[in-house]
Coordinates of C-alpha atoms (C1' of nucleotides) in Angstrom, one line a residue:
Chain A
M1 CA 6.2 -14.8 -2.6
L2 CA 6.2 -15.5 1.1
D3 CA 8.9 -17.5 2.8
P4 CA 7.5 -21.0 3.3
K5 CA 9.1 -21.1 6.7
F6 CA 7.2 -18.0 7.6
I7 CA 4.0 -19.7 6.4
K8 CA 4.7 -22.7 8.5
D9 CA 5.4 -20.7 11.6
N10 CA 2.5 -18.3 11.2
L11 CA -0.1 -20.6 9.6
E12 CA -3.2 -19.2 11.4
A13 CA -2.2 -15.6 10.4
V14 CA -1.5 -16.5 6.8
I15 CA -4.9 -18.3 6.5
K16 CA -6.7 -15.3 8.0
N17 CA -4.8 -13.0 5.6
I18 CA -5.8 -15.0 2.6
A19 CA -9.4 -14.8 3.7
D20 CA -9.2 -11.1 4.5
R21 CA -8.0 -10.5 0.9
Y22 CA -10.6 -12.7 -0.7
M23 CA -8.0 -14.8 -2.4
K24 CA -7.9 -18.5 -3.2
A25 CA -4.8 -20.1 -1.8
D26 CA -4.2 -23.2 0.3
A27 CA -1.7 -22.4 3.1
E28 CA -2.1 -25.8 4.8
L29 CA -1.4 -27.7 1.6
T30 CA 1.6 -25.4 1.1
V31 CA 3.0 -26.3 4.5
A32 CA 2.4 -30.0 4.0
L33 CA 4.2 -29.9 0.7
Y34 CA 7.0 -27.9 2.3
E35 CA 7.5 -30.4 5.1
K36 CA 7.3 -33.3 2.7
R37 CA 9.9 -31.7 0.6
N38 CA 12.2 -31.1 3.5
G39 CA 11.9 -34.7 4.6
L40 CA 12.8 -35.9 1.2
I41 CA 15.8 -33.5 1.0
K42 CA 17.1 -34.9 4.3
K43 CA 16.9 -38.5 2.9
L44 CA 18.4 -37.4 -0.4
E45 CA 21.3 -35.7 1.3
D46 CA 22.0 -38.8 3.3
E47 CA 22.2 -40.8 0.1
R48 CA 24.4 -38.2 -1.5
R49 CA 26.7 -38.3 1.4
A50 CA 27.0 -42.0 1.1
R51 CA 27.8 -41.6 -2.6
N52 CA 30.5 -39.1 -1.8
E53 CA 32.0 -41.3 0.8
N54 CA 31.8 -44.3 -1.5
S55 CA 33.7 -42.5 -4.3
A56 CA 36.2 -41.0 -1.8
A57 CA 37.0 -44.6 -0.8
M58 CA 38.0 -45.3 -4.3
K59 CA 40.7 -42.7 -4.8
G60 CA 43.8 -44.8 -4.1
K61 CA 44.9 -48.2 -5.5
L62 CA 42.6 -51.0 -4.6
E63 CA 42.3 -54.8 -5.1
A64 CA 40.1 -55.6 -8.0
D65 CA 37.3 -57.2 -6.0
K66 CA 37.2 -54.5 -3.4
R67 CA 37.0 -51.9 -6.2
N68 CA 34.2 -53.8 -7.9
A69 CA 32.2 -54.0 -4.7
L70 CA 32.5 -50.3 -4.3
I71 CA 31.5 -49.7 -7.9
A72 CA 28.4 -51.9 -7.4
E73 CA 27.5 -49.9 -4.3
G74 CA 28.0 -46.7 -6.2
K75 CA 25.7 -47.9 -8.9
R76 CA 23.0 -48.8 -6.4
L77 CA 23.3 -45.3 -4.8
K78 CA 23.2 -43.6 -8.1
D79 CA 19.9 -45.2 -9.1
N80 CA 18.4 -44.4 -5.7
I81 CA 19.5 -40.8 -5.9
A82 CA 18.2 -40.3 -9.4
A83 CA 14.7 -41.5 -8.3
M84 CA 14.7 -39.3 -5.2
E85 CA 15.8 -36.3 -7.3
S86 CA 13.0 -36.7 -9.7
E87 CA 10.5 -37.0 -6.9
L88 CA 12.0 -33.9 -5.3
S89 CA 11.7 -31.8 -8.5
G90 CA 8.1 -32.7 -8.8
L91 CA 7.5 -31.7 -5.2
D92 CA 9.4 -28.4 -5.7
L93 CA 7.2 -27.6 -8.7
Q94 CA 4.0 -28.3 -6.7
L95 CA 5.2 -26.2 -3.7
D96 CA 6.1 -23.4 -6.0
T97 CA 2.7 -23.4 -7.6
E98 CA 1.0 -23.2 -4.2
L99 CA 3.4 -20.6 -2.9
R100 CA 2.7 -18.4 -5.9
K101 CA -1.0 -18.2 -5.0
I102 CA -0.4 -16.9 -1.5
P103 CA -0.5 -13.1 -1.3
N104 CA 1.7 -10.9 0.8
M105 CA 0.6 -10.3 4.4
A106 CA -1.4 -7.1 4.7
H107 CA -0.5 -4.1 6.9
P108 CA -2.4 -4.4 10.2
D109 CA -3.9 -0.9 9.6
A110 CA -5.1 -1.6 6.1
P111 CA -8.9 -1.4 6.1
K112 CA -10.6 -4.8 6.0
G113 CA -13.0 -5.1 3.1
K114 CA -13.8 -6.8 -0.2
E115 CA -13.7 -4.2 -2.9
D116 CA -12.9 -0.6 -3.7
K117 CA -16.0 0.7 -2.0
D118 CA -14.4 -0.4 1.3
N119 CA -11.3 1.7 0.8
T120 CA -11.2 4.4 3.4
E121 CA -10.6 8.1 2.6
V122 CA -7.5 9.4 4.3
K123 CA -7.6 13.0 3.1
Q124 CA -9.0 15.3 0.5
V125 CA -7.1 18.1 -1.2
G126 CA -9.2 20.7 -3.0
S127 CA -12.9 20.1 -3.6
P128 CA -15.0 18.8 -6.5
T129 CA -15.1 21.4 -9.3
V130 CA -18.3 23.3 -9.6
F131 CA -19.5 24.5 -13.0
S132 CA -21.9 27.2 -13.9
F133 CA -22.7 25.4 -17.1
A134 CA -23.3 21.9 -18.3
A135 CA -19.9 20.2 -18.0
K136 CA -18.8 17.8 -20.8
D137 CA -16.7 14.6 -20.4
H138 CA -13.2 14.3 -21.7
V139 CA -14.3 12.2 -24.7
Q140 CA -16.4 15.0 -26.1
L141 CA -13.9 17.7 -25.1
G142 CA -11.0 15.8 -26.7
Q143 CA -12.9 15.3 -29.9
E144 CA -14.2 18.9 -30.2
L145 CA -10.7 20.3 -29.5
D146 CA -9.2 17.8 -32.0
I147 CA -6.6 16.6 -29.5
I148 CA -7.7 13.0 -29.0
D149 CA -8.9 10.8 -31.8
F150 CA -10.7 7.7 -30.6
D151 CA -12.3 6.8 -33.9
A152 CA -9.0 6.5 -35.7
G153 CA -7.5 4.6 -32.8
T154 CA -10.3 2.1 -33.0
R155 CA -10.1 1.8 -36.8
V156 CA -6.3 1.4 -36.9
S157 CA -5.6 -0.5 -33.7
G158 CA -8.8 -1.6 -32.2
T159 CA -11.2 -0.5 -29.4
K160 CA -9.6 1.3 -26.5
F161 CA -6.9 2.7 -28.6
Y162 CA -6.6 6.4 -29.3
Y163 CA -4.4 9.0 -31.0
L164 CA -3.2 12.0 -29.2
K165 CA -3.1 14.9 -31.6
N166 CA -2.2 18.6 -31.7
Q167 CA -1.9 20.1 -28.2
G168 CA -2.8 16.7 -26.8
V169 CA 0.7 15.6 -27.8
F170 CA 2.4 18.5 -26.1
L171 CA 0.2 17.9 -23.0
E172 CA 1.6 14.4 -22.7
L173 CA 5.2 15.6 -23.1
A174 CA 4.7 18.5 -20.7
L175 CA 3.2 16.2 -18.0
V176 CA 6.1 13.8 -18.3
K177 CA 8.7 16.6 -18.0
Y178 CA 6.8 18.3 -15.2
A179 CA 6.7 15.1 -13.1
L180 CA 10.2 14.1 -14.1
D181 CA 11.7 17.4 -12.9
I182 CA 10.0 16.9 -9.5
L183 CA 11.4 13.4 -9.1
V184 CA 14.9 14.3 -10.2
K185 CA 14.9 17.0 -7.6
K186 CA 14.0 14.4 -5.0
G187 CA 16.9 12.2 -5.9
F188 CA 15.3 9.7 -8.3
T189 CA 17.4 8.5 -11.2
P190 CA 15.5 8.9 -14.4
F191 CA 15.1 5.9 -16.8
I192 CA 13.3 5.2 -20.0
T193 CA 12.8 1.5 -19.7
P194 CA 12.1 -1.2 -22.3
D195 CA 8.4 -1.8 -23.0
I196 CA 9.0 -5.5 -23.1
A197 CA 10.1 -7.8 -20.3
K198 CA 10.6 -11.5 -19.8
M199 CA 7.9 -13.7 -18.2
E200 CA 10.2 -14.6 -15.3
I201 CA 10.5 -10.9 -14.4
L202 CA 6.7 -10.4 -14.7
E203 CA 6.2 -13.4 -12.4
G204 CA 8.8 -12.2 -10.0
I205 CA 7.0 -8.8 -9.7
G206 CA 3.8 -10.8 -9.1
F207 CA 2.0 -10.6 -12.5
N208 CA 0.4 -13.6 -14.1
P209 CA 1.4 -13.4 -17.7
R210 CA -0.5 -16.4 -18.8
G211 CA -4.1 -17.5 -19.1
P212 CA -7.2 -15.9 -20.5
E213 CA -7.9 -13.7 -17.5
S214 CA -4.4 -12.3 -17.7
N215 CA -4.1 -8.5 -18.2
V216 CA -0.8 -9.0 -20.0
Y217 CA -0.1 -9.1 -23.7
A218 CA 2.3 -12.0 -24.3
L219 CA 4.4 -12.0 -27.4
E220 CA 3.9 -15.1 -29.5
G221 CA 6.8 -17.5 -29.4
E222 CA 9.0 -15.1 -27.4
D223 CA 8.6 -15.9 -23.7
S224 CA 8.2 -12.2 -23.1
C225 CA 5.4 -9.7 -22.7
L226 CA 4.5 -6.1 -23.3
V227 CA 4.8 -4.4 -19.9
G228 CA 1.7 -3.2 -18.1
T229 CA 3.9 -0.8 -16.1
A230 CA 7.5 0.2 -15.6
E231 CA 7.2 -1.3 -12.2
I232 CA 8.2 -4.5 -14.0
T233 CA 11.3 -3.2 -15.7
L234 CA 12.4 -1.1 -12.7
G235 CA 11.8 -4.0 -10.3
G236 CA 13.6 -6.4 -12.6
Y237 CA 16.6 -4.0 -13.0
Y238 CA 18.3 -5.3 -10.0
S239 CA 17.3 -9.0 -10.1
D240 CA 19.9 -11.2 -8.5
K241 CA 21.6 -8.2 -7.0
I242 CA 23.2 -8.0 -3.6
F243 CA 23.4 -4.3 -2.4
A244 CA 25.9 -3.0 0.0
K245 CA 23.8 -1.5 2.9
E246 CA 25.1 2.0 2.1
E247 CA 23.8 1.8 -1.5
L248 CA 20.2 1.9 -0.2
P249 CA 17.8 3.4 -0.7
V250 CA 17.8 3.3 -4.5
K251 CA 15.2 5.6 -6.0
M252 CA 14.3 5.2 -9.7
A253 CA 11.9 7.0 -12.0
G254 CA 11.0 5.0 -15.1
L255 CA 9.1 6.2 -18.1
S256 CA 7.5 3.6 -20.3
H257 CA 4.4 2.8 -22.3
C258 CA 2.0 0.5 -20.5
F259 CA 0.0 -2.2 -22.3
R260 CA -3.1 -3.8 -20.8
R261 CA -5.6 -6.2 -22.2
E262 CA -8.4 -5.1 -20.0
A263 CA -10.5 -8.0 -21.2
G264 CA -14.1 -7.5 -20.3
A265 CA -13.7 -4.0 -18.9
A266 CA -16.4 -1.9 -20.3
G267 CA -19.1 0.5 -19.4
Q268 CA -19.5 4.1 -18.4
F269 CA -16.7 4.2 -15.9
S270 CA -14.1 2.9 -18.3
K271 CA -15.0 4.9 -21.3
G272 CA -12.7 7.1 -23.2
L273 CA -9.2 7.4 -21.8
Y274 CA -10.0 6.1 -18.4
R275 CA -9.3 2.5 -19.3
V276 CA -7.2 2.0 -22.5
H277 CA -4.9 -0.7 -23.9
Q278 CA -1.9 1.6 -24.1
F279 CA -0.8 4.7 -22.2
T280 CA 2.4 6.4 -21.1
K281 CA 3.3 6.4 -17.4
L282 CA 6.1 7.7 -15.3
E283 CA 6.6 5.3 -12.4
M284 CA 8.6 5.6 -9.2
F285 CA 10.4 2.7 -7.7
I286 CA 12.3 2.4 -4.4
Y287 CA 14.6 -0.4 -3.1
C288 CA 15.3 0.1 0.6
L289 CA 16.1 -1.5 3.9
P290 CA 13.2 -3.3 5.6
E291 CA 13.1 -0.9 8.5
D292 CA 12.7 2.0 6.1
S293 CA 9.9 0.9 3.8
G294 CA 7.1 2.4 5.8
K295 CA 8.8 5.8 5.6
A296 CA 9.6 5.3 1.9
H297 CA 6.0 4.4 1.2
E298 CA 4.9 7.7 2.9
E299 CA 7.4 9.5 0.7
L300 CA 6.0 8.1 -2.5
R301 CA 2.5 9.1 -1.5
L302 CA 3.6 12.6 -0.6
I303 CA 5.3 13.0 -4.0
E304 CA 2.1 11.9 -5.7
E305 CA 0.2 14.4 -3.7
E306 CA 2.7 17.1 -4.6
I307 CA 2.4 16.3 -8.3
F308 CA -1.4 16.5 -8.3
S309 CA -1.6 19.5 -5.9
G310 CA 0.8 21.3 -8.3
L311 CA -1.6 20.7 -11.1
D312 CA -4.5 22.1 -9.1
I313 CA -6.5 18.9 -9.6
P314 CA -8.9 18.1 -6.7
F315 CA -8.1 14.7 -5.3
R316 CA -8.5 12.5 -2.3
V317 CA -6.2 9.8 -0.9
V318 CA -7.6 6.4 0.0
D319 CA -6.2 3.6 2.0
T320 CA -6.8 0.4 0.0
C321 CA -8.8 -2.3 1.7
T322 CA -7.5 -5.9 2.0
G323 CA -9.7 -7.3 -0.7
D324 CA -8.6 -4.7 -3.2
L325 CA -4.8 -5.0 -2.6
G326 CA -2.8 -6.7 -5.3
A327 CA -1.2 -10.0 -4.2
P328 CA 2.3 -8.5 -3.7
A329 CA 1.2 -5.4 -1.8
Y330 CA 1.5 -5.1 2.0
R331 CA -0.2 -1.7 1.9
K332 CA -1.4 0.5 -0.9
W333 CA -2.6 4.1 -1.2
D334 CA -4.4 5.4 -4.2
L335 CA -4.9 9.0 -5.3
E336 CA -8.3 9.6 -6.8
A337 CA -8.9 12.7 -8.8
W338 CA -12.2 14.4 -9.3
M339 CA -13.6 13.5 -12.7
P340 CA -16.6 15.7 -13.4
G341 CA -17.4 13.7 -16.6
R342 CA -18.1 10.4 -14.8
G343 CA -21.8 10.5 -14.3
E344 CA -22.5 13.4 -12.1
G345 CA -18.9 13.6 -11.2
E346 CA -16.9 10.9 -9.4
W347 CA -13.5 10.2 -7.9
G348 CA -11.4 8.2 -10.3
E349 CA -8.0 6.5 -9.6
V350 CA -5.1 8.4 -11.0
T351 CA -2.1 7.0 -9.0
S352 CA -1.4 4.1 -6.8
T353 CA 1.6 3.4 -4.5
S354 CA 2.3 0.0 -2.9
N355 CA 4.7 -1.2 -0.4
C356 CA 5.5 -4.8 -1.4
T357 CA 8.0 -5.4 1.4
D358 CA 10.1 -8.4 0.5
Y359 CA 7.4 -10.3 -1.5
Q360 CA 8.9 -9.4 -4.9
A361 CA 12.5 -9.4 -3.7
R362 CA 12.3 -13.0 -2.6
R363 CA 11.4 -14.2 -6.1
L364 CA 13.7 -11.8 -7.9
N365 CA 16.5 -12.5 -5.5
I366 CA 17.4 -9.0 -4.5
K367 CA 19.2 -8.6 -1.2
Y368 CA 21.5 -6.4 0.8
K369 CA 24.4 -7.3 3.0
D370 CA 23.5 -6.5 6.6
E371 CA 26.0 -5.7 9.4
D372 CA 25.9 -9.2 10.7
G373 CA 27.3 -10.3 7.3
K374 CA 24.0 -12.0 6.3
N375 CA 22.3 -11.3 3.0
K376 CA 18.7 -10.2 3.6
Y377 CA 15.9 -9.4 1.2
V378 CA 15.3 -5.7 0.4
H379 CA 11.9 -4.1 0.5
M380 CA 10.5 -2.9 -2.8
L381 CA 8.0 -0.1 -3.4
N382 CA 6.4 1.4 -6.4
G383 CA 4.1 4.4 -7.1
T384 CA 2.7 6.2 -10.0
A385 CA 4.2 9.6 -10.6
I386 CA 1.9 10.3 -13.4
A387 CA -0.2 8.1 -15.7
I388 CA -0.8 10.4 -18.7
S389 CA -4.2 9.0 -19.8
R390 CA -5.8 9.4 -16.4
A391 CA -4.2 12.7 -15.8
L392 CA -5.6 13.9 -19.1
V393 CA -9.1 12.9 -18.1
A394 CA -8.8 15.0 -14.9
I395 CA -7.2 18.0 -16.6
L396 CA -9.7 18.2 -19.5
E397 CA -12.8 17.7 -17.3
N398 CA -11.8 19.9 -14.4
F399 CA -10.4 22.8 -16.3
Q400 CA -12.9 23.1 -19.1
Q401 CA -14.4 26.5 -19.7
E402 CA -17.9 27.4 -20.8
D403 CA -16.8 28.0 -24.4
G404 CA -15.3 24.5 -24.5
S405 CA -11.7 25.5 -24.2
I406 CA -9.4 24.1 -21.6
K407 CA -7.3 26.2 -19.3
M408 CA -3.9 24.7 -18.6
P409 CA -2.7 24.2 -15.0
K410 CA -0.2 27.0 -14.2
A411 CA 2.6 24.6 -13.5
L412 CA 2.4 23.2 -17.0
V413 CA 2.4 26.4 -18.9
P414 CA 6.3 26.7 -18.9
Y415 CA 6.5 23.2 -20.3
L416 CA 3.7 23.8 -22.9
G417 CA 4.3 27.2 -24.2
F418 CA 0.5 27.9 -24.1
D419 CA -2.0 28.4 -21.4
T420 CA -5.2 27.4 -23.1
I421 CA -6.4 24.9 -25.6
H422 CA -8.8 26.8 -27.7
V423 CA -11.8 25.6 -29.6
I424 CA -11.1 25.5 -33.3
N425 CA -13.2 25.9 -36.4
K426 CA -15.8 28.1 -34.9
Chain B
rG1 C1' 21.9 -13.0 -40.1
rG2 C1' 27.3 -15.4 -41.0
rA3 C1' 32.4 -16.7 -38.9
rG4 C1' 35.5 -17.2 -34.6
rA5 C1' 36.7 -16.8 -29.2
rG6 C1' 34.9 -17.0 -24.4
rA7 C1' 31.6 -17.6 -19.6
rU8 C1' 35.2 -20.2 -12.8
rG9 C1' 34.7 -16.7 -6.0
rC10 C1' 34.3 -9.1 -4.8
rG11 C1' 37.8 -8.3 -9.5
rA12 C1' 41.7 -10.5 -12.6
rG13 C1' 42.9 -15.5 -13.5
rA14 C1' 44.7 -21.0 -13.0
rG15 C1' 42.6 -25.8 -13.1
rC16 C1' 40.8 -29.7 -18.1
rG17 C1' 38.1 -37.1 -14.6
rG18 C1' 39.2 -38.7 -7.9
rU19 C1' 43.9 -35.1 -2.8
rU20 C1' 39.8 -28.3 -5.9
rG21 C1' 34.6 -25.1 -2.8
rA22 C1' 38.4 -24.2 -5.9
rA23 C1' 45.9 -22.3 -6.9
rU24 C1' 47.9 -17.3 -7.6
rC25 C1' 47.5 -12.1 -7.7
rG26 C1' 44.5 -7.9 -6.6
rG27 C1' 40.6 -5.8 -3.4
rG28 C1' 38.0 -5.8 1.4
rC29 C1' 38.3 -6.8 6.7
rG30 C1' 41.4 -7.8 11.3
rG31 C1' 46.3 -7.7 13.4
rU32 C1' 51.9 -6.8 13.9
rC33 C1' 55.2 -2.6 13.2
rU34 C1' 54.7 3.2 13.7
rC35 C1' 53.8 9.3 17.2
rG36 C1' 50.5 8.6 13.0
rA37 C1' 50.2 7.0 7.9
rA38 C1' 52.5 4.4 3.9
rA39 C1' 55.3 0.1 3.0
rA40 C1' 56.3 -4.8 4.6
rC41 C1' 54.6 -9.1 7.1
rC42 C1' 50.7 -12.4 9.4
rG43 C1' 45.7 -13.8 9.5
rU44 C1' 40.9 -13.7 7.4
rU45 C1' 37.3 -13.1 3.4
rG46 C1' 31.3 -16.8 -1.6
rA47 C1' 26.2 -18.3 -1.6
rA48 C1' 21.7 -21.3 -0.9
rC49 C1' 19.2 -25.1 1.5
rC50 C1' 18.4 -29.0 5.4
rU51 C1' 19.5 -29.7 10.5
rC52 C1' 19.0 -34.5 15.8
rC53 C1' 22.9 -27.1 15.9
rG54 C1' 27.5 -31.8 16.1
rG55 C1' 27.1 -31.3 11.2
rG56 C1' 25.4 -32.3 6.2
rU57 C1' 24.0 -31.3 1.0
rU58 C1' 24.2 -28.4 -3.4
rC59 C1' 26.2 -24.6 -6.5
rC60 C1' 32.5 -23.2 -11.3
rG61 C1' 26.7 -19.2 -17.3
rG62 C1' 21.7 -22.4 -17.7
rG63 C1' 19.6 -27.4 -18.9
rG64 C1' 20.4 -32.5 -20.2
rG65 C1' 23.9 -36.8 -20.7
rU66 C1' 28.4 -40.2 -19.9
rU67 C1' 30.8 -42.2 -15.2
rC68 C1' 31.2 -45.7 -9.1
rG69 C1' 33.0 -40.3 -9.2
rA70 C1' 32.5 -34.2 -13.5
rA71 C1' 34.5 -27.2 -12.8
rU72 C1' 37.1 -31.0 -15.9
rC73 C1' 34.3 -35.5 -21.2
rC74 C1' 29.6 -35.2 -24.7
rC75 C1' 24.9 -32.7 -26.4
rC76 C1' 21.5 -28.4 -26.4
rC77 C1' 20.5 -23.4 -24.9
rU78 C1' 21.6 -18.4 -23.3
rC79 C1' 24.8 -14.4 -22.9
rU80 C1' 29.5 -11.6 -23.8
rC81 C1' 33.5 -10.1 -27.0
rU82 C1' 35.9 -9.7 -32.1
rC83 C1' 35.2 -9.6 -37.5
rC84 C1' 31.6 -9.4 -41.7
rG85 C1' 26.6 -8.2 -43.3
rC86 C1' 22.1 -5.3 -42.4
rC87 C1' 19.9 -1.1 -40.1
rA88 C1' 17.0 3.8 -37.2

RNA sequence: GGAGAGAUGCGAGAGCGGUUGAAUCGGGCGGUCUCGAAAACCGUUGAACCUCCGGGUUCCGGGGGUUCGAAUCCCCCUCUCUCCGCCA
């Protein structure tokens, strides 16, 4: 969330930012509630001071009537304070509700626009794969090679579930290890995180775990959820922490399963593995000083580029427009890989890296001690190292051969122990 | 899952209705001494919020309650430790 004081002092900019991001939030109401709350706090504190003085006056020996008078005054103050406190907690709740709706400020250079079409291409690496034969999509390839079983996934678990099978299994493990090795070399501490997190952590990260439009699976009667990304568990890892300045940056790599409801998402562009309820993802996470977050964001993007270049997958980098940014993001870059099986071929998102500045840190209460002795909020950034399901789409579709086999990227061969997934039962 | 013990500042740990935002020790920081260091000694050292920038309020695991007044008494919850059970 944003600092209410910041909203008050930059009201016009905040209102414009909400509009740029096509979000529904009421900054003016928020400020009004904030001011009302502060006024009440002031009055409440005066009453509490009176109460403290009153009880301090009663410490020694007193004549009975004097004491009784003080007790009567104390009782009056007590009732008054109780009433004000309950009013205040109501106001706090309202303020918090409004505050939650207000997105992070967007980077001034983030392209203005409403939806993903308005994202701007920053660069392209490689070029769309050209085939001398009719290319198949990954659904067909995966089934023919017997490495992905969608039918069994649907039967056992429901639509948008799948089994990886045979070499598909080793492909997932190889991709994880390949990316992990790169990250460890770059100073990231590897983690395998829980796949479940408490709602308060989800909310701190900026997810909405409740409601029918939520993308989150909540656990019945548990006050916790299946995570949609390890961003949640990595970001929650240091909640309520105060870092020494020298400890930063902290760089983490977290492997987890990701669970997403994806309610209502259907159609050609989300078929097969592209949009599923469960997948494996290796996520990067950085906690850093505010002045370093721009640089750290760049670093995350460059690592993503390195991972995909290393796999020889053609991709482009896009700068995400204001309307397409998630609420916590200040700026976001996506890598989109070439996916020949989407229609006539199409760029499809494979990674995403966001600089969330102090938006998450404020709610999760993650700070560092600055030289002036003050505790200040850290900046928090996340980025996909590799999301297996999407990477599989790109690998199967780009590296398919005329005979239906798939050539493995060179970088994966040492991890796989084979260089081709051959067509069977021919 | 059952039984017991506990949760206080950076750490250890006292306090068990009003003089405690918190003794004491340790750590950190600053200083004295020293050629320098160590030792010793002295000083200092929590956070959040509001502010008419003088100050004020709140916080002793979390939430409720009793009281004129709660770190201290009562209730509920969470977590940690020990023992037993179960289990990959």
